[in-house]
Structure formats: C-alpha cells, structure tokens
PDB file of C-alpha atoms in Angstrom:
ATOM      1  CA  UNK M1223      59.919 -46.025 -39.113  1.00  0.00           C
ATOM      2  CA  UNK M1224      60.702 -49.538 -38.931  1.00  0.00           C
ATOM      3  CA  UNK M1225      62.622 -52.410 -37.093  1.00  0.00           C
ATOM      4  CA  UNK M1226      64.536 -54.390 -40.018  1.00  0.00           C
ATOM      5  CA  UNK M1227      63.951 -58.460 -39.641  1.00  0.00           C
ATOM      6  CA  UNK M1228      64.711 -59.259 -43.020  1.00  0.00           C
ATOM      7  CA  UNK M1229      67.091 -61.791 -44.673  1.00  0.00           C
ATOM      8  CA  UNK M1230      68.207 -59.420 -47.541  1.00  0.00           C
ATOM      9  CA  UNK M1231      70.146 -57.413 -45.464  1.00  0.00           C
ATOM     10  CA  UNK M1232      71.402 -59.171 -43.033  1.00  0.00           C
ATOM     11  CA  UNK M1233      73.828 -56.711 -40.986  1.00  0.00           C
ATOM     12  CA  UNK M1234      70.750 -54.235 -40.145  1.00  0.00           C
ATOM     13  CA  UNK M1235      68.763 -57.246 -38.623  1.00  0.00           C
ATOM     14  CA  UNK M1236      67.279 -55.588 -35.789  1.00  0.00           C
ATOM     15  CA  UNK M1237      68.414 -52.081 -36.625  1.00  0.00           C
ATOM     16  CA  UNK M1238      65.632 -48.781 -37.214  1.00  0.00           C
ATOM     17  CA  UNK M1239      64.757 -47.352 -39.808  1.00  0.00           C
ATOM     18  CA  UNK M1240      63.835 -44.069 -39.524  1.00  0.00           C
ATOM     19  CA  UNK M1241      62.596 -41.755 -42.450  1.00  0.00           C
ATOM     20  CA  UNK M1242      63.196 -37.727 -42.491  1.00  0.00           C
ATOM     21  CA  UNK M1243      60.883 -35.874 -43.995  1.00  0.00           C
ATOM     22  CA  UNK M1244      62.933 -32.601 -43.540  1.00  0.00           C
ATOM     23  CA  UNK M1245      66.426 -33.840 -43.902  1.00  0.00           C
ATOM     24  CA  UNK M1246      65.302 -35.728 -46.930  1.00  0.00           C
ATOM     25  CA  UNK M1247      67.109 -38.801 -45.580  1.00  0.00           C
ATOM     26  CA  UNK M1248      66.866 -42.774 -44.049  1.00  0.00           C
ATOM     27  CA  UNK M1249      68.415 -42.859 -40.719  1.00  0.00           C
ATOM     28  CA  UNK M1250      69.933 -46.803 -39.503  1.00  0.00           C
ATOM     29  CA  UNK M1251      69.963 -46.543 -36.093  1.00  0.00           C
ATOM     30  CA  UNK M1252      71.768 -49.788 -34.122  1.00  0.00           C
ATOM     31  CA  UNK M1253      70.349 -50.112 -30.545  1.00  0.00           C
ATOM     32  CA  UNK M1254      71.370 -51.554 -27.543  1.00  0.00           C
ATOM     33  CA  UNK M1255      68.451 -51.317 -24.941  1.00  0.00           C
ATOM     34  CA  UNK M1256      66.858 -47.900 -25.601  1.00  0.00           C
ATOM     35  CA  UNK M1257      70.370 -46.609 -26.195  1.00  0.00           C
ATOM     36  CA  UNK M1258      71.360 -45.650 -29.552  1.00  0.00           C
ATOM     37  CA  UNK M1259      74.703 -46.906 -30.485  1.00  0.00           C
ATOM     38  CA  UNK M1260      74.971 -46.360 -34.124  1.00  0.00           C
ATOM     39  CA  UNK M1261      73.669 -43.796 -36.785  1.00  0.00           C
ATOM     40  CA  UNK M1262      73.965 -44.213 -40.373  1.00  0.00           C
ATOM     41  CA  UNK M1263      72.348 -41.156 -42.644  1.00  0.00           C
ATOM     42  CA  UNK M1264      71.419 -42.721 -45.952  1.00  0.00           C
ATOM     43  CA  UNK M1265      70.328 -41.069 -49.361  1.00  0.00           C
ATOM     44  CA  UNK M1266      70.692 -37.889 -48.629  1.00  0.00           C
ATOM     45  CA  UNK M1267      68.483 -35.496 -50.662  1.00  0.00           C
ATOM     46  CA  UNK M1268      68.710 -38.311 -52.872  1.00  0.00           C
ATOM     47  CA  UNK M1269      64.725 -39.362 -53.187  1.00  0.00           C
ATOM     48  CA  UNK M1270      63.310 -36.111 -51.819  1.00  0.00           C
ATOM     49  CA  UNK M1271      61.423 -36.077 -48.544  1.00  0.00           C
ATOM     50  CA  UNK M1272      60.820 -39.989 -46.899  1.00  0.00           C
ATOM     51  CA  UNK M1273      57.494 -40.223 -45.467  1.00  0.00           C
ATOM     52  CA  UNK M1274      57.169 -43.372 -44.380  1.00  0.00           C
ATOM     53  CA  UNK M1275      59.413 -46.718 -44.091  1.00  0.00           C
ATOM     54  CA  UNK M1276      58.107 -50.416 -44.559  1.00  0.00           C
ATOM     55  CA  UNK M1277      59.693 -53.588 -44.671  1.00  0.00           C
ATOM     56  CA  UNK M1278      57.940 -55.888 -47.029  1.00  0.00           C
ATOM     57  CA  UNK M1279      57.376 -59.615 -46.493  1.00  0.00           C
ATOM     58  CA  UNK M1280      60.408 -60.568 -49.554  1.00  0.00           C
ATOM     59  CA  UNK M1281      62.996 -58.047 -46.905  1.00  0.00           C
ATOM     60  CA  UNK M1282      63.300 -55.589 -49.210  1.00  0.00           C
ATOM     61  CA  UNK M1283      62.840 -51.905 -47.774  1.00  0.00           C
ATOM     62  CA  UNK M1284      60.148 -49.588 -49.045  1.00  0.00           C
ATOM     63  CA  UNK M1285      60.419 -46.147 -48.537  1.00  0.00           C
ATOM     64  CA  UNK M1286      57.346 -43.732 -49.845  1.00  0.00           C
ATOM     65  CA  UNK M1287      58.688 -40.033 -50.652  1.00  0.00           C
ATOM     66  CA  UNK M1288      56.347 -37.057 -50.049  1.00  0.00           C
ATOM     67  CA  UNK M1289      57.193 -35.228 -53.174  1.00  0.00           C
ATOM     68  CA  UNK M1290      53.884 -33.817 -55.499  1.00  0.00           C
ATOM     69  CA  UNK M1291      54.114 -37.210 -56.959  1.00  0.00           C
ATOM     70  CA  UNK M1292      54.551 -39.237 -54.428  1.00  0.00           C
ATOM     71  CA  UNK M1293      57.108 -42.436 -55.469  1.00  0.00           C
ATOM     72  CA  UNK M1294      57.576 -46.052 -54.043  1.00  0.00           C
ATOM     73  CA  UNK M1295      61.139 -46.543 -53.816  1.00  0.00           C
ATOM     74  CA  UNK M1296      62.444 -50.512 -53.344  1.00  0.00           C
ATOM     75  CA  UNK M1297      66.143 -50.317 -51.516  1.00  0.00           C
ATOM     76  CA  UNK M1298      68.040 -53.519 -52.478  1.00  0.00           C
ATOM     77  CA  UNK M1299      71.636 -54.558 -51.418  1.00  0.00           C
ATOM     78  CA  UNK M1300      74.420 -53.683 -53.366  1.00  0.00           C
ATOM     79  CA  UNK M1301      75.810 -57.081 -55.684  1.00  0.00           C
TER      80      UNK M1301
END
C-alpha cells in the first residue's frame, strides 16, 4: 500500500492505495483522521492479483501483480 503525493493525479493527493491480492483489485481509500470516508475498487480482475503498490518519484503508480510471471504495471491518468 501507499499514500499518493503525486502531481499526476492530483484528486487522490493524500488518498491510499491499497493492493488485493485476493480480490485481484486497487482499493483508493480517502481518509479523514483514521476514518475511512471513501472507497474506490479499481481494475478489477483486470491485472490479476496486486502484490504490492509504489508511487514512483515522476507520480505515476506502480503496481507489481503476483501472477507466474510477475508484471510491472504503470497506471497513468486518463487524457
């Protein structure tokens, strides 16, 4: 998991990333405190099982799947 502080995408500053290895899915959560407010499930069963969320230093997110070959994935915004 990860705390977003990137520039690239700029309405999850401060917002978690969170990858699921079982649900095969990136969970945004928005907090306020400790409290979540907000849950976004992304990619569902789209990349196969997330094992482990980075941002990089550019703000892009980096999620590594846990498949037999395990694949770098680069999330960019939507033009």
């Amino acid at each position: 998991m990860a705390f977003y502080a990137g520039e690239r995408f700029p309405k999850w500053r401060g917002d978690l990333l969170v990858g699921a290895l079982r649900a095969e899915l990136l969970v945004r959560l928005r907090l306020d405190g400790e409290k979540v407010v907000h849950e976004e499930r992304l990619l569902k069963g789209a990349l196969g099982r997330i094992r482990d969320v980075r941002v990089g230093p550019d703000g892009f997110i980096y999620l590594l799947t846990d498949e037999s070959r395990a694949v770098l994935v680069r999330l960019e915004p939507a033009p």
